[in-house]
Tab-separated table of C-alpha atoms in Angstrom:
chain	number	residue	atom	x	y	z
O	12	MET	CA	-35.243	-27.980	40.521
O	13	ILE	CA	-32.615	-25.875	38.752
O	14	ALA	CA	-32.312	-26.785	35.071
O	15	THR	CA	-28.974	-26.171	33.366
O	16	ILE	CA	-28.316	-25.988	29.641
O	17	THR	CA	-25.002	-26.991	28.067
O	18	LEU	CA	-25.224	-26.743	24.296
O	19	ASN	CA	-21.575	-27.756	23.862
O	20	PRO	CA	-20.625	-30.389	26.497
O	21	SER	CA	-17.180	-31.903	26.571
O	22	MET	CA	-14.974	-34.586	27.990
O	23	ASP	CA	-12.211	-32.690	29.750
O	24	ASP	CA	-8.885	-34.531	29.822
O	25	HIS	CA	-6.629	-33.005	32.449
O	26	ILE	CA	-3.018	-33.980	31.775
O	27	SER	CA	-0.181	-33.332	34.204
O	28	VAL	CA	3.403	-33.199	32.905
O	29	PRO	CA	6.558	-32.581	34.997
O	30	ARG	CA	7.708	-29.947	32.526
O	31	LEU	CA	6.067	-28.977	29.247
O	32	ILE	CA	8.679	-28.491	26.527
O	33	ILE	CA	7.570	-27.252	23.106
O	34	ASP	CA	8.789	-29.300	20.096
O	35	GLU	CA	9.825	-32.149	22.391
O	36	ALA	CA	8.251	-35.454	23.421
O	37	ASN	CA	6.459	-34.925	26.748
O	38	ARG	CA	5.364	-37.752	29.056
O	39	TRP	CA	2.404	-37.164	31.303
O	40	SER	CA	2.414	-38.239	34.949
O	41	HIS	CA	-1.326	-38.119	35.624
O	42	LEU	CA	-4.506	-38.141	33.526
O	43	ASN	CA	-7.909	-37.263	34.989
O	44	ARG	CA	-11.187	-37.058	33.086
O	45	TYR	CA	-14.198	-34.935	33.949
O	46	ALA	CA	-17.619	-34.319	32.453
O	47	GLY	CA	-17.214	-30.784	31.122
O	48	GLY	CA	-19.181	-27.830	29.825
O	49	LYS	CA	-20.219	-24.770	31.842
O	50	GLY	CA	-23.846	-25.769	32.452
O	51	ILE	CA	-22.801	-29.293	33.404
O	52	ASP	CA	-20.299	-27.807	35.851
O	53	VAL	CA	-23.096	-25.731	37.391
O	54	SER	CA	-25.228	-28.862	37.839
O	55	ARG	CA	-22.282	-30.766	39.334
O	56	ALA	CA	-21.650	-27.964	41.838
O	57	ILE	CA	-25.343	-27.664	42.749
O	58	HIS	CA	-25.499	-31.412	43.291
O	59	GLU	CA	-22.371	-31.321	45.452
O	60	MET	CA	-24.095	-28.763	47.701
O	61	GLY	CA	-27.222	-30.911	47.994
O	62	GLY	CA	-29.414	-28.948	45.577
O	63	LYS	CA	-31.788	-30.415	43.008
O	64	THR	CA	-30.779	-30.016	39.386
O	65	THR	CA	-30.978	-31.609	35.949
O	66	ALA	CA	-28.481	-31.035	33.145
O	67	TYR	CA	-29.807	-30.602	29.589
O	68	GLY	CA	-27.952	-30.310	26.293
O	69	PHE	CA	-26.596	-32.334	23.380
O	70	ILE	CA	-24.601	-35.553	23.622
O	71	GLY	CA	-23.158	-37.844	20.959
O	72	GLY	CA	-20.911	-40.833	20.283
O	73	PRO	CA	-18.637	-42.826	22.625
O	74	VAL	CA	-17.218	-39.632	24.151
O	75	GLY	CA	-20.724	-38.436	24.929
O	76	ARG	CA	-21.524	-41.772	26.534
O	77	GLY	CA	-18.400	-41.346	28.643
O	78	VAL	CA	-19.694	-37.959	29.826
O	79	GLU	CA	-22.980	-39.572	30.842
O	80	ILE	CA	-21.173	-42.343	32.737
O	81	LEU	CA	-19.098	-39.822	34.687
O	82	LEU	CA	-22.208	-37.814	35.612
O	83	ASP	CA	-24.021	-40.993	36.588
O	84	GLU	CA	-21.124	-41.959	38.851
O	85	GLU	CA	-21.414	-38.579	40.573
O	86	GLY	CA	-25.189	-38.947	40.849
O	87	VAL	CA	-25.897	-35.821	38.789
O	88	PRO	CA	-29.267	-36.100	36.963
O	89	PHE	CA	-29.237	-35.385	33.216
O	90	SER	CA	-31.564	-35.532	30.247
O	91	PHE	CA	-29.491	-35.012	27.107
O	92	THR	CA	-30.645	-34.900	23.496
O	93	PRO	CA	-28.696	-37.426	21.367
O	94	ILE	CA	-26.916	-36.207	18.219
O	95	ARG	CA	-25.163	-37.963	15.333
O	96	GLN	CA	-21.743	-36.340	15.715
O	97	GLU	CA	-19.460	-36.980	18.654
O	98	THR	CA	-19.186	-34.828	21.752
O	99	ARG	CA	-15.946	-32.835	21.818
O	100	THR	CA	-12.861	-33.514	23.932
O	101	ASN	CA	-10.922	-30.658	25.541
O	102	PHE	CA	-7.368	-30.922	26.846
O	103	ILE	CA	-6.014	-29.115	29.904
O	104	ILE	CA	-2.234	-29.469	30.236
O	105	ASN	CA	-0.787	-28.666	33.645
O	106	ASP	CA	2.945	-28.062	33.937
O	107	THR	CA	3.636	-29.221	37.490
O	108	THR	CA	7.004	-27.419	37.540
O	109	THR	CA	5.680	-23.944	36.718
O	110	SER	CA	2.016	-24.495	37.759
O	111	GLN	CA	1.023	-23.048	34.382
O	112	GLN	CA	-1.990	-24.410	32.509
O	113	THR	CA	-2.583	-24.644	28.776
O	114	ARG	CA	-6.131	-25.312	27.620
O	115	ILE	CA	-6.959	-26.627	24.139
O	116	ASP	CA	-10.699	-26.528	23.381
O	117	ALA	CA	-12.467	-28.167	20.450
O	118	PRO	CA	-15.205	-26.243	18.573
O	119	GLY	CA	-17.735	-29.033	19.105
O	120	PRO	CA	-19.987	-31.151	16.864
O	121	HIS	CA	-22.358	-29.703	14.286
O	122	ILE	CA	-25.963	-29.642	15.494
O	123	SER	CA	-28.573	-30.236	12.780
O	124	ARG	CA	-31.902	-28.449	12.600
O	125	LYS	CA	-33.763	-31.652	13.542
O	126	GLU	CA	-31.506	-32.191	16.553
O	127	LEU	CA	-32.085	-28.621	17.676
O	128	GLU	CA	-35.847	-29.070	17.300
O	129	ARG	CA	-35.739	-32.245	19.424
O	130	PHE	CA	-33.784	-30.405	22.097
O	131	ARG	CA	-36.302	-27.553	22.147
O	132	ARG	CA	-39.191	-30.015	22.512
O	133	LYS	CA	-37.440	-31.726	25.427
O	134	LEU	CA	-36.764	-28.396	27.091
O	135	ARG	CA	-40.441	-27.440	26.936
O	136	GLN	CA	-41.260	-30.489	29.057
O	137	ILE	CA	-39.541	-28.940	32.091
O	138	TYR	CA	-41.793	-25.867	32.080
O	139	PRO	CA	-43.197	-24.649	34.421
O	140	ASP	CA	-41.696	-27.101	36.957
O	141	ALA	CA	-38.163	-25.660	36.960
O	142	ALA	CA	-37.478	-23.067	39.644
O	143	LEU	CA	-34.702	-21.502	37.559
O	144	LEU	CA	-32.960	-21.989	34.220
O	145	VAL	CA	-29.183	-21.594	33.858
O	146	ALA	CA	-27.845	-21.276	30.295
O	147	SER	CA	-24.051	-21.387	30.120
O	148	GLY	CA	-21.126	-21.709	27.772
O	149	SER	CA	-20.361	-21.713	24.083
O	150	ILE	CA	-22.667	-22.613	21.212
O	151	PRO	CA	-21.530	-25.409	18.861
O	152	PRO	CA	-21.725	-25.105	15.063
O	153	GLY	CA	-25.303	-25.203	13.760
O	154	PRO	CA	-27.611	-23.302	16.147
O	155	PRO	CA	-28.022	-19.569	15.540
O	156	ALA	CA	-26.157	-17.087	17.721
O	157	SER	CA	-29.578	-16.006	18.992
O	158	ILE	CA	-30.355	-19.436	20.510
O	159	TYR	CA	-29.932	-18.205	24.095
O	160	TYR	CA	-32.250	-15.274	23.351
O	161	GLU	CA	-34.881	-17.709	22.096
O	162	ILE	CA	-34.514	-20.057	25.080
O	163	ILE	CA	-34.693	-17.241	27.640
O	164	MET	CA	-37.746	-15.681	25.982
O	165	GLU	CA	-39.532	-19.038	25.936
O	166	ALA	CA	-38.695	-19.637	29.603
O	167	LYS	CA	-40.106	-16.191	30.398
O	168	SER	CA	-43.369	-17.113	28.714
O	169	TYR	CA	-43.702	-19.919	31.291
O	170	GLY	CA	-42.766	-17.642	34.196
O	171	ILE	CA	-39.244	-19.097	34.591
O	172	ASN	CA	-36.314	-16.798	35.407
O	173	SER	CA	-32.977	-17.399	33.666
O	174	ILE	CA	-29.297	-16.939	34.454
O	175	LEU	CA	-27.046	-16.424	31.419
O	176	ASP	CA	-23.301	-17.047	31.601
O	177	THR	CA	-21.601	-16.839	28.227
O	178	ALA	CA	-19.421	-14.414	26.287
O	179	GLY	CA	-18.939	-12.573	23.006
O	180	GLN	CA	-21.676	-12.621	20.393
O	181	TRP	CA	-23.670	-15.195	22.355
O	182	LEU	CA	-23.808	-12.827	25.344
O	183	GLU	CA	-24.644	-9.834	23.154
O	184	GLU	CA	-27.586	-11.683	21.619
O	185	GLY	CA	-28.712	-13.350	24.837
O	186	ILE	CA	-29.003	-10.168	26.918
O	187	LYS	CA	-31.542	-8.826	24.436
O	188	ALA	CA	-33.990	-11.199	26.147
O	189	LYS	CA	-33.222	-9.463	29.473
O	190	PRO	CA	-32.397	-12.524	31.594
O	191	CYS	CA	-32.833	-12.289	35.345
O	192	LEU	CA	-29.070	-12.440	35.921
O	193	ILE	CA	-25.842	-12.389	33.936
O	194	LYS	CA	-22.355	-13.128	35.286
O	195	PRO	CA	-19.568	-11.903	33.028
O	196	ASN	CA	-16.045	-11.681	34.368
O	197	VAL	CA	-14.188	-8.378	34.039
O	198	HIS	CA	-12.746	-9.208	30.610
O	199	GLU	CA	-16.124	-10.363	29.275
O	200	ALA	CA	-17.780	-7.196	30.590
O	201	GLU	CA	-15.082	-5.094	28.909
O	202	MET	CA	-15.698	-6.865	25.600
O	203	LEU	CA	-19.448	-6.459	25.938
O	204	LEU	CA	-19.327	-2.737	26.720
O	205	GLY	CA	-16.252	-1.842	24.679
O	206	ILE	CA	-14.515	-0.130	27.619
O	207	LYS	CA	-11.661	-0.873	30.001
O	208	LEU	CA	-12.625	-1.589	33.611
O	209	THR	CA	-9.468	-0.673	35.485
O	210	SER	CA	-10.975	0.200	38.883
O	211	GLU	CA	-13.673	-0.950	41.249
O	212	GLU	CA	-15.627	2.230	40.567
O	213	ALA	CA	-15.546	1.499	36.825
O	214	ILE	CA	-16.789	-2.052	37.433
O	215	ILE	CA	-19.689	-0.778	39.549
O	216	LYS	CA	-20.645	1.760	36.872
O	217	ALA	CA	-20.483	-0.954	34.217
O	218	ALA	CA	-22.754	-3.239	36.253
O	219	LEU	CA	-25.272	-0.432	36.761
O	220	LYS	CA	-25.151	0.414	33.060
O	221	LEU	CA	-26.114	-3.163	32.222
O	222	VAL	CA	-28.881	-3.099	34.845
O	223	ASP	CA	-30.263	-0.022	33.089
O	224	THR	CA	-30.789	-2.144	29.952
O	225	GLY	CA	-33.415	-4.195	31.801
O	226	ILE	CA	-31.336	-7.016	33.326
O	227	GLU	CA	-32.455	-7.444	36.932
O	228	ILE	CA	-29.125	-8.559	38.435
O	229	VAL	CA	-25.625	-8.087	37.004
O	230	VAL	CA	-22.748	-9.898	38.697
O	231	ILE	CA	-19.197	-9.170	37.543
O	232	SER	CA	-16.690	-11.687	38.875
O	233	ARG	CA	-13.170	-10.472	39.616
O	234	GLY	CA	-11.194	-13.637	40.288
O	235	GLN	CA	-9.266	-13.428	43.554
O	236	ASP	CA	-10.858	-10.020	44.211
O	237	GLY	CA	-14.329	-11.533	44.603
O	238	LEU	CA	-17.336	-10.091	42.832
O	239	ILE	CA	-19.527	-7.036	42.385
O	240	ALA	CA	-23.307	-7.465	42.030
O	241	ALA	CA	-25.781	-4.752	41.143
O	242	THR	CA	-29.530	-4.261	40.874
O	243	LYS	CA	-31.452	-1.058	40.364
O	244	ASP	CA	-31.673	-0.676	44.146
O	245	THR	CA	-28.380	-1.878	45.571
O	246	ILE	CA	-24.780	-2.891	45.003
O	247	VAL	CA	-23.139	-5.840	46.758
O	248	LYS	CA	-19.429	-6.538	47.060
O	249	ALA	CA	-18.109	-9.919	48.196
O	250	VAL	CA	-14.476	-10.762	48.920
O	251	SER	CA	-12.889	-14.101	49.782
O	252	PRO	CA	-9.788	-14.809	51.868
O	253	SER	CA	-6.496	-15.383	50.117
O	254	VAL	CA	-6.017	-19.043	49.210
O	255	LYS	CA	-3.477	-21.102	47.288
O	256	VAL	CA	-4.788	-21.588	43.758
O	257	LYS	CA	-4.452	-25.078	42.290
O	258	SER	CA	-6.675	-24.419	39.261
O	259	SER	CA	-9.085	-21.621	38.363
O	260	ILE	CA	-10.998	-23.762	35.855
O	261	GLY	CA	-14.627	-24.119	36.906
O	262	ALA	CA	-14.509	-21.355	39.537
O	263	GLY	CA	-16.904	-19.161	37.563
O	264	ASP	CA	-19.336	-22.063	37.133
O	265	CYS	CA	-19.296	-22.749	40.878
O	266	THR	CA	-19.984	-19.047	41.437
O	267	VAL	CA	-23.021	-19.276	39.167
O	268	ALA	CA	-24.157	-22.407	41.018
O	269	GLY	CA	-24.050	-20.540	44.327
O	270	LEU	CA	-26.066	-17.656	42.910
O	271	ALA	CA	-28.607	-20.069	41.422
O	272	LEU	CA	-29.023	-22.050	44.657
O	273	LYS	CA	-29.845	-19.033	46.786
O	274	LEU	CA	-31.932	-17.154	44.230
O	275	ALA	CA	-34.008	-20.262	43.466
O	276	GLN	CA	-34.778	-20.398	47.194
O	277	GLY	CA	-35.858	-16.757	47.192
O	278	GLU	CA	-32.928	-15.685	49.379
O	279	PRO	CA	-31.585	-12.090	49.353
O	280	LEU	CA	-28.896	-11.200	46.827
O	281	ILE	CA	-26.362	-10.544	49.577
O	282	GLU	CA	-26.609	-14.162	50.744
O	283	ALA	CA	-26.447	-15.416	47.166
O	284	CYS	CA	-23.217	-13.468	46.696
O	285	ARG	CA	-21.706	-14.862	49.879
O	286	LEU	CA	-22.394	-18.482	48.928
O	287	ALA	CA	-21.319	-17.834	45.332
O	288	THR	CA	-17.998	-16.384	46.473
O	289	ALA	CA	-17.371	-19.287	48.841
O	290	MET	CA	-18.132	-21.843	46.129
O	291	GLY	CA	-16.006	-20.058	43.539
O	292	THR	CA	-13.102	-19.843	45.976
O	293	ALA	CA	-13.477	-23.494	46.985
O	294	ALA	CA	-13.189	-24.458	43.315
O	295	VAL	CA	-9.658	-23.074	43.015
O	296	LEU	CA	-8.542	-25.344	45.860
O	297	THR	CA	-9.068	-28.412	43.678
O	298	PRO	CA	-6.802	-29.500	40.791
O	299	GLY	CA	-7.667	-29.580	37.096
O	300	THR	CA	-11.340	-29.258	36.282
O	301	ALA	CA	-12.441	-30.673	39.630
O	302	LEU	CA	-15.032	-28.377	41.194
O	303	CYS	CA	-15.792	-27.145	44.697
O	304	ARG	CA	-16.191	-29.543	47.598
O	305	LYS	CA	-18.964	-28.949	50.110
O	306	ALA	CA	-16.590	-29.326	53.063
O	307	ASP	CA	-14.323	-26.575	51.671
O	308	VAL	CA	-17.314	-24.304	51.023
O	309	GLU	CA	-18.519	-24.680	54.596
O	310	LYS	CA	-15.051	-23.823	55.932
O	311	LEU	CA	-14.831	-20.728	53.726
O	312	LEU	CA	-18.311	-19.328	54.383
O	313	PRO	CA	-17.455	-17.705	57.741
O	314	GLN	CA	-14.442	-16.033	56.092
O	315	ILE	CA	-16.350	-14.370	53.246
O	316	LYS	CA	-16.756	-10.612	53.680
O	317	VAL	CA	-19.846	-9.102	52.096
O	318	TRP	CA	-20.654	-5.397	51.795
O	319	GLU	CA	-23.887	-3.792	50.729
O	320	ILE	CA	-23.360	-0.380	49.173
O	321	PRO	CA	-26.501	1.736	49.570
O	322	PRO	CA	-27.355	4.597	47.178
O	323	THR	CA	-25.600	7.052	49.519
O	324	GLY	CA	-22.317	5.311	48.711
O	325	GLN	CA	-21.623	4.357	52.349
O	326	MET	CA	-20.514	0.762	52.931
O	327	SER	CA	-21.844	-1.528	55.638
O	328	LEU	CA	-19.990	-4.769	56.386
O	329	PHE	CA	-22.108	-7.864	56.922
O	330	SER	CA	-20.230	-10.414	59.023
O	331	ALA	CA	-20.810	-14.132	58.699
O	332	THR	CA	-22.437	-14.210	62.143
O	333	ASN	CA	-25.447	-12.125	61.141
O	334	ILE	CA	-26.153	-13.749	57.767
O	335	THR	CA	-27.845	-17.104	58.071
O	336	THR	CA	-26.896	-20.022	55.846
O	337	ASN	CA	-29.648	-22.321	54.558
O	338	TRP	CA	-29.027	-24.802	51.760
């Protein structure tokens, strides 16, 4: 079982308007609601691919109950810690004329010390049964910025590896615990290291620099350009075919889900990167905050190109025919 942590879940309202005009009354044509939050998205994607997962985090009020109902309808297992304040609502506005998206995120409810303590007690109940822990997303008001560091260190004490996918101060604090894997995008990696990553070579060097700090696997996602993954022994590059993008929201979470699925099964990193790239690409084929569909992932898998870059710097291309796929 892969446990995911979403400290700041949300109800994501995806609103479509024919043309968004500032300072004017706008009428929406479609409204779709999704259970949101990065860790929840990871669980939803894992579940879609047939993996076992449980989503953990905080939930509160009628909005929080709505999140639970949506997850229950999808069949995604969860075990949330109830809080007094209400779960946040985010708004994603899609201009159907320009295909541009505007996202408005709420900061989230304040988490009290007692609520945080209850959450930590619940989390301890999953150890050591979880195969992997995925901690993703922002931290709501209340918990310290070091909360991911504390969670990862505690998981380590039970022999559980962790994947961390967050940004800014939360990433800076969390990597001090040396998680098994981190997955910043290029911008997040630039912010973390304080440098510009304007070439593939620079991205590879950045990934290796982070590996040198004690993180076992560093994956830097590059949007339509795929991803670069590095360990102390190897570098992997994965590239997807060109597809028509309907929405990029959730693509990174589906990428993390693919990495988690394969790594939890003990599969090689190169196969984890191939599945992750297929799932991330499949996510952009769906509108709003809808995630990847298994059928799309299976169609894309044979089209994913994966290279392993050995220490000599020479590239070898692994075709889909000589890399097995096991869910």
